[in-house]
C-alpha cells in the first residue's frame, strides 16, 4: 500500500473547508455548535490515517486480540503454512521491513469477498 503523493495536502484542504462550513452553520444555528467538537475529533482520527505505522499497529492489535479470543491458533505464527494451522480467521502479517509513514506492506492472503455466497458455502462459513 503506497499513499497517494498529495493526499495529505488534499485532506488538509478538505478539513479547512469543512471547518469553515461547520463554523458558518453553527453561526447560523447555535444548536450546531457541538458539531465543532465532533469535527475536531474526526480530524484527529483522519490525521492518524495518514501514517501507515498506525495501520500496522492496528493490524497487530487485531491479530493479538483474535489470538486471545481463540480465533487464531497459536501454531499460526507467520502464515508459512497455507492451511493457517487451525485458525478460524486470517489476518495478514505485517512485513516489518516495509512499514513507513507513507508505505505499508503485509502478506498476501488469498480469499474471497464476503458477498460471494457460493464461496461462503464452499468453505462452510456459518452465516
mmCIF file of N, CA and C in Angstrom:
data_model
loop_
_atom_site.group_PDB
_atom_site.id
_atom_site.type_symbol
_atom_site.label_atom_id
_atom_site.label_comp_id
_atom_site.label_asym_id
_atom_site.label_seq_id
_atom_site.Cartn_x
_atom_site.Cartn_y
_atom_site.Cartn_z
ATOM 1 N N UNK A 1 0.869 -1.159 0.000
ATOM 2 C CA UNK A 1 0.000 0.000 0.000
ATOM 3 C C UNK A 1 0.915 1.221 0.000
ATOM 4 N N UNK A 2 0.702 2.102 -0.960
ATOM 5 C CA UNK A 2 1.504 3.316 -1.059
ATOM 6 C C UNK A 2 0.550 4.503 -1.041
ATOM 7 N N UNK A 3 0.855 5.446 -0.174
ATOM 8 C CA UNK A 3 -0.001 6.618 -0.038
ATOM 9 C C UNK A 3 0.126 7.517 -1.262
ATOM 10 N N UNK A 4 -1.001 7.997 -1.730
ATOM 11 C CA UNK A 4 -1.023 8.925 -2.854
ATOM 12 C C UNK A 4 -0.160 10.147 -2.518
ATOM 13 N N UNK A 5 0.604 10.581 -3.473
ATOM 14 C CA UNK A 5 1.604 11.627 -3.259
ATOM 15 C C UNK A 5 1.053 12.894 -2.607
ATOM 16 N N UNK A 6 -0.106 13.333 -2.976
ATOM 17 C CA UNK A 6 -0.641 14.618 -2.485
ATOM 18 C C UNK A 6 -1.812 14.468 -1.516
ATOM 19 N N UNK A 7 -2.046 13.265 -1.018
ATOM 20 C CA UNK A 7 -3.245 13.036 -0.204
ATOM 21 C C UNK A 7 -3.257 13.860 1.085
ATOM 22 N N UNK A 8 -2.122 14.066 1.713
ATOM 23 C CA UNK A 8 -2.089 14.853 2.953
ATOM 24 C C UNK A 8 -2.548 16.285 2.686
ATOM 25 N N UNK A 9 -2.082 16.855 1.580
ATOM 26 C CA UNK A 9 -2.487 18.221 1.237
ATOM 27 C C UNK A 9 -3.967 18.294 0.888
ATOM 28 N N UNK A 10 -4.450 17.284 0.178
ATOM 29 C CA UNK A 10 -5.871 17.251 -0.192
ATOM 30 C C UNK A 10 -6.731 17.143 1.061
ATOM 31 N N UNK A 11 -6.340 16.245 1.981
ATOM 32 C CA UNK A 11 -7.116 16.085 3.212
ATOM 33 C C UNK A 11 -7.111 17.363 4.042
ATOM 34 N N UNK A 12 -5.962 18.016 4.149
ATOM 35 C CA UNK A 12 -5.886 19.257 4.921
ATOM 36 C C UNK A 12 -6.776 20.328 4.299
ATOM 37 N N UNK A 13 -6.767 20.424 2.988
ATOM 38 C CA UNK A 13 -7.626 21.382 2.292
ATOM 39 C C UNK A 13 -9.102 21.083 2.550
ATOM 40 N N UNK A 14 -9.463 19.816 2.471
ATOM 41 C CA UNK A 14 -10.854 19.422 2.750
ATOM 42 C C UNK A 14 -11.241 19.737 4.189
ATOM 43 N N UNK A 15 -10.315 19.508 5.121
ATOM 44 C CA UNK A 15 -10.602 19.784 6.535
ATOM 45 C C UNK A 15 -10.804 21.281 6.779
ATOM 46 N N UNK A 16 -9.994 22.102 6.136
ATOM 47 C CA UNK A 16 -10.151 23.559 6.265
ATOM 48 C C UNK A 16 -11.528 23.962 5.747
ATOM 49 N N UNK A 17 -11.916 23.446 4.593
ATOM 50 C CA UNK A 17 -13.225 23.769 4.022
ATOM 51 C C UNK A 17 -14.352 23.304 4.946
ATOM 52 N N UNK A 18 -14.212 22.100 5.473
ATOM 53 C CA UNK A 18 -15.241 21.557 6.357
ATOM 54 C C UNK A 18 -15.348 22.390 7.640
ATOM 55 N N UNK A 19 -14.202 22.803 8.200
ATOM 56 C CA UNK A 19 -14.228 23.658 9.406
ATOM 57 C C UNK A 19 -14.976 24.953 9.122
ATOM 58 N N UNK A 20 -14.727 25.550 7.975
ATOM 59 C CA UNK A 20 -15.414 26.804 7.609
ATOM 60 C C UNK A 20 -16.916 26.593 7.493
ATOM 61 N N UNK A 21 -17.305 25.500 6.868
ATOM 62 C CA UNK A 21 -18.731 25.203 6.708
ATOM 63 C C UNK A 21 -19.388 25.010 8.072
ATOM 64 N N UNK A 22 -18.750 24.235 8.944
ATOM 65 C CA UNK A 22 -19.314 23.978 10.276
ATOM 66 C C UNK A 22 -19.401 25.273 11.085
ATOM 67 N N UNK A 23 -18.358 26.101 11.026
ATOM 68 C CA UNK A 23 -18.407 27.390 11.749
ATOM 69 C C UNK A 23 -19.569 28.247 11.262
ATOM 70 N N UNK A 24 -19.768 28.275 9.954
ATOM 71 C CA UNK A 24 -20.855 29.067 9.378
ATOM 72 C C UNK A 24 -22.211 28.517 9.814
ATOM 73 N N UNK A 25 -22.374 27.210 9.737
ATOM 74 C CA UNK A 25 -23.646 26.598 10.142
ATOM 75 C C UNK A 25 -23.910 26.855 11.627
ATOM 76 N N UNK A 26 -22.866 26.732 12.457
ATOM 77 C CA UNK A 26 -23.019 26.985 13.898
ATOM 78 C C UNK A 26 -23.341 28.458 14.156
ATOM 79 N N UNK A 27 -22.816 29.334 13.339
ATOM 80 C CA UNK A 27 -23.126 30.773 13.469
ATOM 81 C C UNK A 27 -24.600 31.009 13.136
ATOM 82 N N UNK A 28 -25.091 30.320 12.097
ATOM 83 C CA UNK A 28 -26.500 30.453 11.720
ATOM 84 C C UNK A 28 -27.422 29.812 12.747
ATOM 85 N N UNK A 29 -26.985 28.678 13.296
ATOM 86 C CA UNK A 29 -27.813 27.942 14.240
ATOM 87 C C UNK A 29 -26.929 27.422 15.373
ATOM 88 N N UNK A 30 -26.942 28.074 16.526
ATOM 89 C CA UNK A 30 -26.083 27.685 17.651
ATOM 90 C C UNK A 30 -26.267 26.228 18.102
ATOM 91 N N UNK A 31 -27.356 25.598 17.732
ATOM 92 C CA UNK A 31 -27.560 24.192 18.092
ATOM 93 C C UNK A 31 -26.495 23.298 17.454
ATOM 94 N N UNK A 32 -25.843 23.791 16.414
ATOM 95 C CA UNK A 32 -24.794 23.030 15.729
ATOM 96 C C UNK A 32 -23.396 23.298 16.288
ATOM 97 N N UNK A 33 -23.318 24.032 17.378
ATOM 98 C CA UNK A 33 -22.018 24.350 17.989
ATOM 99 C C UNK A 33 -21.250 23.068 18.366
ATOM 100 N N UNK A 34 -21.975 22.053 18.811
ATOM 101 C CA UNK A 34 -21.311 20.804 19.196
ATOM 102 C C UNK A 34 -20.671 20.097 17.999
ATOM 103 N N UNK A 35 -21.097 20.425 16.807
ATOM 104 C CA UNK A 35 -20.509 19.819 15.609
ATOM 105 C C UNK A 35 -19.032 20.172 15.498
ATOM 106 N N UNK A 36 -18.633 21.303 16.058
ATOM 107 C CA UNK A 36 -17.212 21.692 16.036
ATOM 108 C C UNK A 36 -16.369 20.691 16.823
ATOM 109 N N UNK A 37 -16.888 20.220 17.950
ATOM 110 C CA UNK A 37 -16.174 19.249 18.787
ATOM 111 C C UNK A 37 -16.064 17.911 18.047
ATOM 112 N N UNK A 38 -17.154 17.509 17.415
ATOM 113 C CA UNK A 38 -17.157 16.259 16.653
ATOM 114 C C UNK A 38 -16.175 16.351 15.490
ATOM 115 N N UNK A 39 -16.173 17.473 14.811
ATOM 116 C CA UNK A 39 -15.260 17.682 13.689
ATOM 117 C C UNK A 39 -13.810 17.611 14.142
ATOM 118 N N UNK A 40 -13.494 18.213 15.274
ATOM 119 C CA UNK A 40 -12.124 18.186 15.789
ATOM 120 C C UNK A 40 -11.678 16.744 16.072
ATOM 121 N N UNK A 41 -12.550 15.960 16.689
ATOM 122 C CA UNK A 41 -12.226 14.558 16.982
ATOM 123 C C UNK A 41 -12.031 13.781 15.681
ATOM 124 N N UNK A 42 -12.895 14.014 14.698
ATOM 125 C CA UNK A 42 -12.784 13.336 13.408
ATOM 126 C C UNK A 42 -11.473 13.718 12.718
ATOM 127 N N UNK A 43 -11.124 14.990 12.760
ATOM 128 C CA UNK A 43 -9.882 15.436 12.128
ATOM 129 C C UNK A 43 -8.665 14.759 12.754
ATOM 130 N N UNK A 44 -8.648 14.646 14.071
ATOM 131 C CA UNK A 44 -7.530 13.972 14.748
ATOM 132 C C UNK A 44 -7.399 12.529 14.288
ATOM 133 N N UNK A 45 -8.533 11.834 14.143
ATOM 134 C CA UNK A 45 -8.505 10.444 13.687
ATOM 135 C C UNK A 45 -8.076 10.353 12.224
ATOM 136 N N UNK A 46 -8.533 11.263 11.405
ATOM 137 C CA UNK A 46 -8.167 11.245 9.986
ATOM 138 C C UNK A 46 -6.667 11.492 9.798
ATOM 139 N N UNK A 47 -6.086 12.349 10.612
ATOM 140 C CA UNK A 47 -4.654 12.600 10.519
ATOM 141 C C UNK A 47 -3.852 11.350 10.881
ATOM 142 N N UNK A 48 -4.368 10.561 11.817
ATOM 143 C CA UNK A 48 -3.708 9.291 12.160
ATOM 144 C C UNK A 48 -3.687 8.353 10.958
ATOM 145 N N UNK A 49 -4.749 8.406 10.155
ATOM 146 C CA UNK A 49 -4.850 7.528 8.993
ATOM 147 C C UNK A 49 -3.780 7.827 7.946
ATOM 148 N N UNK A 50 -3.188 9.001 8.000
ATOM 149 C CA UNK A 50 -2.146 9.351 7.042
ATOM 150 C C UNK A 50 -0.814 8.694 7.372
ATOM 151 N N UNK A 51 -0.680 8.148 8.571
ATOM 152 C CA UNK A 51 0.558 7.494 8.981
ATOM 153 C C UNK A 51 0.321 5.989 9.007
ATOM 154 N N UNK A 52 0.940 5.275 8.066
ATOM 155 C CA UNK A 52 0.709 3.840 7.946
ATOM 156 C C UNK A 52 1.313 3.048 9.106
ATOM 157 N N UNK A 53 2.154 3.660 9.927
ATOM 158 C CA UNK A 53 2.605 2.979 11.152
ATOM 159 C C UNK A 53 1.380 2.659 12.019
ATOM 160 N N UNK A 54 0.426 3.572 12.033
ATOM 161 C CA UNK A 54 -0.800 3.398 12.799
ATOM 162 C C UNK A 54 -1.593 2.196 12.282
ATOM 163 N N UNK A 55 -1.682 2.041 10.961
ATOM 164 C CA UNK A 55 -2.398 0.907 10.384
ATOM 165 C C UNK A 55 -1.707 -0.408 10.739
ATOM 166 N N UNK A 56 -0.387 -0.411 10.699
ATOM 167 C CA UNK A 56 0.362 -1.615 11.072
ATOM 168 C C UNK A 56 0.100 -1.961 12.539
ATOM 169 N N UNK A 57 0.102 -0.956 13.403
ATOM 170 C CA UNK A 57 -0.198 -1.188 14.820
ATOM 171 C C UNK A 57 -1.600 -1.765 14.999
ATOM 172 N N UNK A 58 -2.559 -1.241 14.235
ATOM 173 C CA UNK A 58 -3.935 -1.736 14.335
ATOM 174 C C UNK A 58 -4.035 -3.202 13.917
ATOM 175 N N UNK A 59 -3.330 -3.579 12.857
ATOM 176 C CA UNK A 59 -3.361 -4.976 12.415
ATOM 177 C C UNK A 59 -2.735 -5.874 13.480
ATOM 178 N N UNK A 60 -1.628 -5.438 14.068
ATOM 179 C CA UNK A 60 -1.003 -6.235 15.128
ATOM 180 C C UNK A 60 -1.959 -6.406 16.303
ATOM 181 N N UNK A 61 -2.677 -5.341 16.663
ATOM 182 C CA UNK A 61 -3.628 -5.388 17.776
ATOM 183 C C UNK A 61 -4.785 -6.338 17.468
ATOM 184 N N UNK A 62 -5.328 -6.258 16.260
ATOM 185 C CA UNK A 62 -6.426 -7.158 15.867
ATOM 186 C C UNK A 62 -5.952 -8.598 15.930
ATOM 187 N N UNK A 63 -4.771 -8.860 15.408
ATOM 188 C CA UNK A 63 -4.223 -10.222 15.408
ATOM 189 C C UNK A 63 -4.054 -10.742 16.843
ATOM 190 N N UNK A 64 -3.495 -9.898 17.719
ATOM 191 C CA UNK A 64 -3.285 -10.273 19.122
ATOM 192 C C UNK A 64 -4.636 -10.558 19.804
ATOM 193 N N UNK A 65 -5.616 -9.695 19.569
ATOM 194 C CA UNK A 65 -6.928 -9.867 20.194
ATOM 195 C C UNK A 65 -7.644 -11.115 19.691
ATOM 196 N N UNK A 66 -7.535 -11.392 18.390
ATOM 197 C CA UNK A 66 -8.158 -12.595 17.844
ATOM 198 C C UNK A 66 -7.471 -13.854 18.356
ATOM 199 N N UNK A 67 -6.159 -13.784 18.569
ATOM 200 C CA UNK A 67 -5.452 -14.936 19.135
ATOM 201 C C UNK A 67 -5.953 -15.181 20.569
ATOM 202 N N UNK A 68 -6.088 -14.101 21.360
ATOM 203 C CA UNK A 68 -6.589 -14.245 22.736
ATOM 204 C C UNK A 68 -8.005 -14.814 22.760
ATOM 205 N N UNK A 69 -8.797 -14.473 21.747
ATOM 206 C CA UNK A 69 -10.177 -14.948 21.666
ATOM 207 C C UNK A 69 -10.272 -16.359 21.102
ATOM 208 N N UNK A 70 -9.123 -16.940 20.736
ATOM 209 C CA UNK A 70 -9.107 -18.298 20.215
ATOM 210 C C UNK A 70 -9.466 -18.416 18.749
ATOM 211 N N UNK A 71 -9.542 -17.298 18.047
ATOM 212 C CA UNK A 71 -9.901 -17.319 16.627
ATOM 213 C C UNK A 71 -8.695 -17.596 15.733
ATOM 214 N N UNK A 72 -7.501 -17.323 16.237
ATOM 215 C CA UNK A 72 -6.263 -17.609 15.516
ATOM 216 C C UNK A 72 -5.493 -18.588 16.383
ATOM 217 N N UNK A 73 -5.097 -19.720 15.810
ATOM 218 C CA UNK A 73 -4.408 -20.738 16.603
ATOM 219 C C UNK A 73 -2.979 -20.307 16.914
ATOM 220 N N UNK A 74 -2.440 -20.813 18.000
ATOM 221 C CA UNK A 74 -1.070 -20.477 18.396
ATOM 222 C C UNK A 74 -0.046 -20.968 17.384
ATOM 223 N N UNK A 75 -0.388 -22.016 16.631
ATOM 224 C CA UNK A 75 0.532 -22.528 15.628
ATOM 225 C C UNK A 75 0.637 -21.633 14.404
ATOM 226 N N UNK A 76 -0.320 -20.759 14.222
ATOM 227 C CA UNK A 76 -0.368 -19.868 13.053
ATOM 228 C C UNK A 76 0.400 -18.590 13.373
ATOM 229 N N UNK A 77 1.704 -18.638 13.209
ATOM 230 C CA UNK A 77 2.559 -17.504 13.576
ATOM 231 C C UNK A 77 2.841 -16.554 12.422
ATOM 232 N N UNK A 78 3.163 -17.124 11.253
ATOM 233 C CA UNK A 78 3.576 -16.230 10.171
ATOM 234 C C UNK A 78 3.030 -16.628 8.812
ATOM 235 N N UNK A 79 2.038 -17.465 8.781
ATOM 236 C CA UNK A 79 1.382 -17.900 7.557
ATOM 237 C C UNK A 79 2.313 -18.652 6.619
ATOM 238 N N UNK A 80 3.339 -19.292 7.169
ATOM 239 C CA UNK A 80 4.219 -20.100 6.328
ATOM 240 C C UNK A 80 3.444 -21.298 5.791
ATOM 241 N N UNK A 81 2.488 -21.777 6.554
ATOM 242 C CA UNK A 81 1.677 -22.920 6.154
ATOM 243 C C UNK A 81 0.351 -22.384 5.611
ATOM 244 N N UNK A 82 0.039 -22.669 4.357
ATOM 245 C CA UNK A 82 -1.166 -22.114 3.742
ATOM 246 C C UNK A 82 -2.459 -22.690 4.302
ATOM 247 N N UNK A 83 -2.384 -23.688 5.183
ATOM 248 C CA UNK A 83 -3.600 -24.197 5.817
ATOM 249 C C UNK A 83 -4.005 -23.314 6.996
ATOM 250 N N UNK A 84 -3.158 -22.387 7.377
ATOM 251 C CA UNK A 84 -3.383 -21.484 8.507
ATOM 252 C C UNK A 84 -3.547 -22.226 9.814
ATOM 253 N N UNK A 85 -3.160 -23.470 9.831
ATOM 254 C CA UNK A 85 -2.988 -24.283 11.023
ATOM 255 C C UNK A 85 -4.103 -24.139 12.062
ATOM 256 N N UNK A 86 -5.336 -24.282 11.634
ATOM 257 C CA UNK A 86 -6.452 -24.318 12.574
ATOM 258 C C UNK A 86 -7.071 -22.978 12.902
ATOM 259 N N UNK A 87 -6.631 -21.916 12.284
ATOM 260 C CA UNK A 87 -7.227 -20.611 12.570
ATOM 261 C C UNK A 87 -8.610 -20.496 11.949
ATOM 262 N N UNK A 88 -9.501 -19.808 12.658
ATOM 263 C CA UNK A 88 -10.848 -19.567 12.138
ATOM 264 C C UNK A 88 -10.892 -18.320 11.257
ATOM 265 N N UNK A 89 -9.972 -17.408 11.478
ATOM 266 C CA UNK A 89 -9.877 -16.185 10.679
ATOM 267 C C UNK A 89 -8.420 -15.987 10.283
ATOM 268 N N UNK A 90 -8.215 -15.192 9.249
ATOM 269 C CA UNK A 90 -6.865 -14.913 8.778
ATOM 270 C C UNK A 90 -6.661 -13.398 8.778
ATOM 271 N N UNK A 91 -5.605 -12.968 9.407
ATOM 272 C CA UNK A 91 -5.235 -11.558 9.423
ATOM 273 C C UNK A 91 -3.859 -11.474 8.773
ATOM 274 N N UNK A 92 -3.720 -10.691 7.703
ATOM 275 C CA UNK A 92 -2.411 -10.617 7.049
ATOM 276 C C UNK A 92 -1.311 -10.223 8.025
ATOM 277 N N UNK A 93 -0.123 -10.764 7.769
ATOM 278 C CA UNK A 93 1.048 -10.467 8.589
ATOM 279 C C UNK A 93 1.685 -9.168 8.100
ATOM 280 N N UNK A 94 2.044 -8.302 9.026
ATOM 281 C CA UNK A 94 2.743 -7.065 8.695
ATOM 282 C C UNK A 94 4.168 -7.417 8.286
ATOM 283 N N UNK A 95 4.619 -6.906 7.157
ATOM 284 C CA UNK A 95 6.006 -7.098 6.730
ATOM 285 C C UNK A 95 6.787 -5.921 7.314
ATOM 286 N N UNK A 96 7.410 -6.166 8.469
ATOM 287 C CA UNK A 96 8.007 -5.109 9.284
ATOM 288 C C UNK A 96 9.035 -4.265 8.530
ATOM 289 N N UNK A 97 9.776 -4.882 7.619
ATOM 290 C CA UNK A 97 10.828 -4.156 6.899
ATOM 291 C C UNK A 97 10.259 -3.123 5.937
ATOM 292 N N UNK A 98 8.950 -3.223 5.651
ATOM 293 C CA UNK A 98 8.335 -2.333 4.672
ATOM 294 C C UNK A 98 7.158 -1.557 5.259
ATOM 295 N N UNK A 99 7.347 -1.029 6.456
ATOM 296 C CA UNK A 99 6.331 -0.179 7.073
ATOM 297 C C UNK A 99 6.947 1.196 7.283
ATOM 298 N N UNK A 100 6.291 2.201 6.736
ATOM 299 C CA UNK A 100 6.734 3.579 6.905
ATOM 300 C C UNK A 100 5.523 4.482 7.006
ATOM 301 N N UNK A 101 5.757 5.757 7.098
ATOM 302 C CA UNK A 101 4.654 6.707 7.225
ATOM 303 C C UNK A 101 3.739 6.667 5.995
ATOM 304 N N UNK A 102 4.335 6.478 4.806
ATOM 305 C CA UNK A 102 3.539 6.521 3.580
ATOM 306 C C UNK A 102 3.545 5.204 2.799
ATOM 307 N N UNK A 103 4.174 4.170 3.359
ATOM 308 C CA UNK A 103 4.238 2.865 2.705
ATOM 309 C C UNK A 103 3.922 1.793 3.739
ATOM 310 N N UNK A 104 3.173 0.789 3.300
ATOM 311 C CA UNK A 104 2.777 -0.272 4.220
ATOM 312 C C UNK A 104 2.645 -1.561 3.427
ATOM 313 N N UNK A 105 3.265 -2.606 3.919
ATOM 314 C CA UNK A 105 3.220 -3.893 3.228
ATOM 315 C C UNK A 105 2.801 -4.978 4.212
ATOM 316 N N UNK A 106 1.955 -5.883 3.722
ATOM 317 C CA UNK A 106 1.553 -7.030 4.521
ATOM 318 C C UNK A 106 1.516 -8.243 3.611
ATOM 319 N N UNK A 107 1.464 -9.417 4.219
ATOM 320 C CA UNK A 107 1.449 -10.643 3.439
ATOM 321 C C UNK A 107 0.172 -10.725 2.612
ATOM 322 N N UNK A 108 0.281 -11.392 1.467
ATOM 323 C CA UNK A 108 -0.893 -11.610 0.620
ATOM 324 C C UNK A 108 -1.631 -12.831 1.136
ATOM 325 N N UNK A 109 -2.923 -12.712 1.260
ATOM 326 C CA UNK A 109 -3.759 -13.825 1.684
ATOM 327 C C UNK A 109 -4.850 -13.995 0.643
ATOM 328 N N UNK A 110 -4.853 -15.154 -0.013
ATOM 329 C CA UNK A 110 -5.893 -15.441 -0.996
ATOM 330 C C UNK A 110 -7.218 -15.568 -0.268
ATOM 331 N N UNK A 111 -8.249 -14.976 -0.810
ATOM 332 C CA UNK A 111 -9.544 -15.038 -0.158
ATOM 333 C C UNK A 111 -10.666 -14.785 -1.131
ATOM 334 N N UNK A 112 -11.813 -14.446 -0.589
ATOM 335 C CA UNK A 112 -12.969 -14.134 -1.419
ATOM 336 C C UNK A 112 -13.806 -13.105 -0.675
ATOM 337 N N UNK A 113 -14.651 -12.416 -1.432
ATOM 338 C CA UNK A 113 -15.499 -11.395 -0.830
ATOM 339 C C UNK A 113 -16.580 -12.035 0.025
ATOM 340 N N UNK A 114 -16.943 -11.351 1.078
ATOM 341 C CA UNK A 114 -17.982 -11.857 1.980
ATOM 342 C C UNK A 114 -19.332 -11.914 1.271
ATOM 343 N N UNK A 115 -19.459 -11.208 0.151
ATOM 344 C CA UNK A 115 -20.697 -11.225 -0.624
ATOM 345 C C UNK A 115 -20.753 -12.393 -1.608
ATOM 346 N N UNK A 116 -19.660 -13.157 -1.723
ATOM 347 C CA UNK A 116 -19.612 -14.315 -2.629
ATOM 348 C C UNK A 116 -20.210 -15.520 -1.913
ATOM 349 N N UNK A 117 -21.523 -15.660 -2.015
ATOM 350 C CA UNK A 117 -22.243 -16.701 -1.282
ATOM 351 C C UNK A 117 -21.820 -18.102 -1.693
ATOM 352 N N UNK A 118 -21.476 -18.281 -2.958
ATOM 353 C CA UNK A 118 -21.032 -19.603 -3.430
ATOM 354 C C UNK A 118 -19.743 -20.013 -2.706
ATOM 355 N N UNK A 119 -18.783 -19.112 -2.594
ATOM 356 C CA UNK A 119 -17.532 -19.409 -1.895
ATOM 357 C C UNK A 119 -17.775 -19.600 -0.395
ATOM 358 N N UNK A 120 -18.677 -18.788 0.169
ATOM 359 C CA UNK A 120 -19.001 -18.931 1.592
ATOM 360 C C UNK A 120 -19.541 -20.332 1.864
ATOM 361 N N UNK A 121 -20.410 -20.816 0.995
ATOM 362 C CA UNK A 121 -20.970 -22.163 1.144
ATOM 363 C C UNK A 121 -19.884 -23.210 0.955
ATOM 364 N N UNK A 122 -19.067 -23.038 -0.079
ATOM 365 C CA UNK A 122 -17.996 -23.989 -0.374
ATOM 366 C C UNK A 122 -17.044 -24.157 0.812
ATOM 367 N N UNK A 123 -16.738 -23.060 1.513
ATOM 368 C CA UNK A 123 -15.817 -23.119 2.633
ATOM 369 C C UNK A 123 -16.510 -23.313 3.976
ATOM 370 N N UNK A 124 -17.822 -23.547 3.944
ATOM 371 C CA UNK A 124 -18.552 -23.847 5.174
ATOM 372 C C UNK A 124 -18.638 -22.696 6.163
ATOM 373 N N UNK A 125 -18.707 -21.478 5.620
ATOM 374 C CA UNK A 125 -18.808 -20.305 6.507
ATOM 375 C C UNK A 125 -20.207 -20.241 7.087
ATOM 376 N N UNK A 126 -20.291 -20.194 8.397
ATOM 377 C CA UNK A 126 -21.559 -20.118 9.098
ATOM 378 C C UNK A 126 -22.096 -18.690 8.983
ATOM 379 N N UNK A 127 -23.209 -18.557 8.297
ATOM 380 C CA UNK A 127 -23.786 -17.226 8.099
ATOM 381 C C UNK A 127 -24.918 -17.001 9.040
#
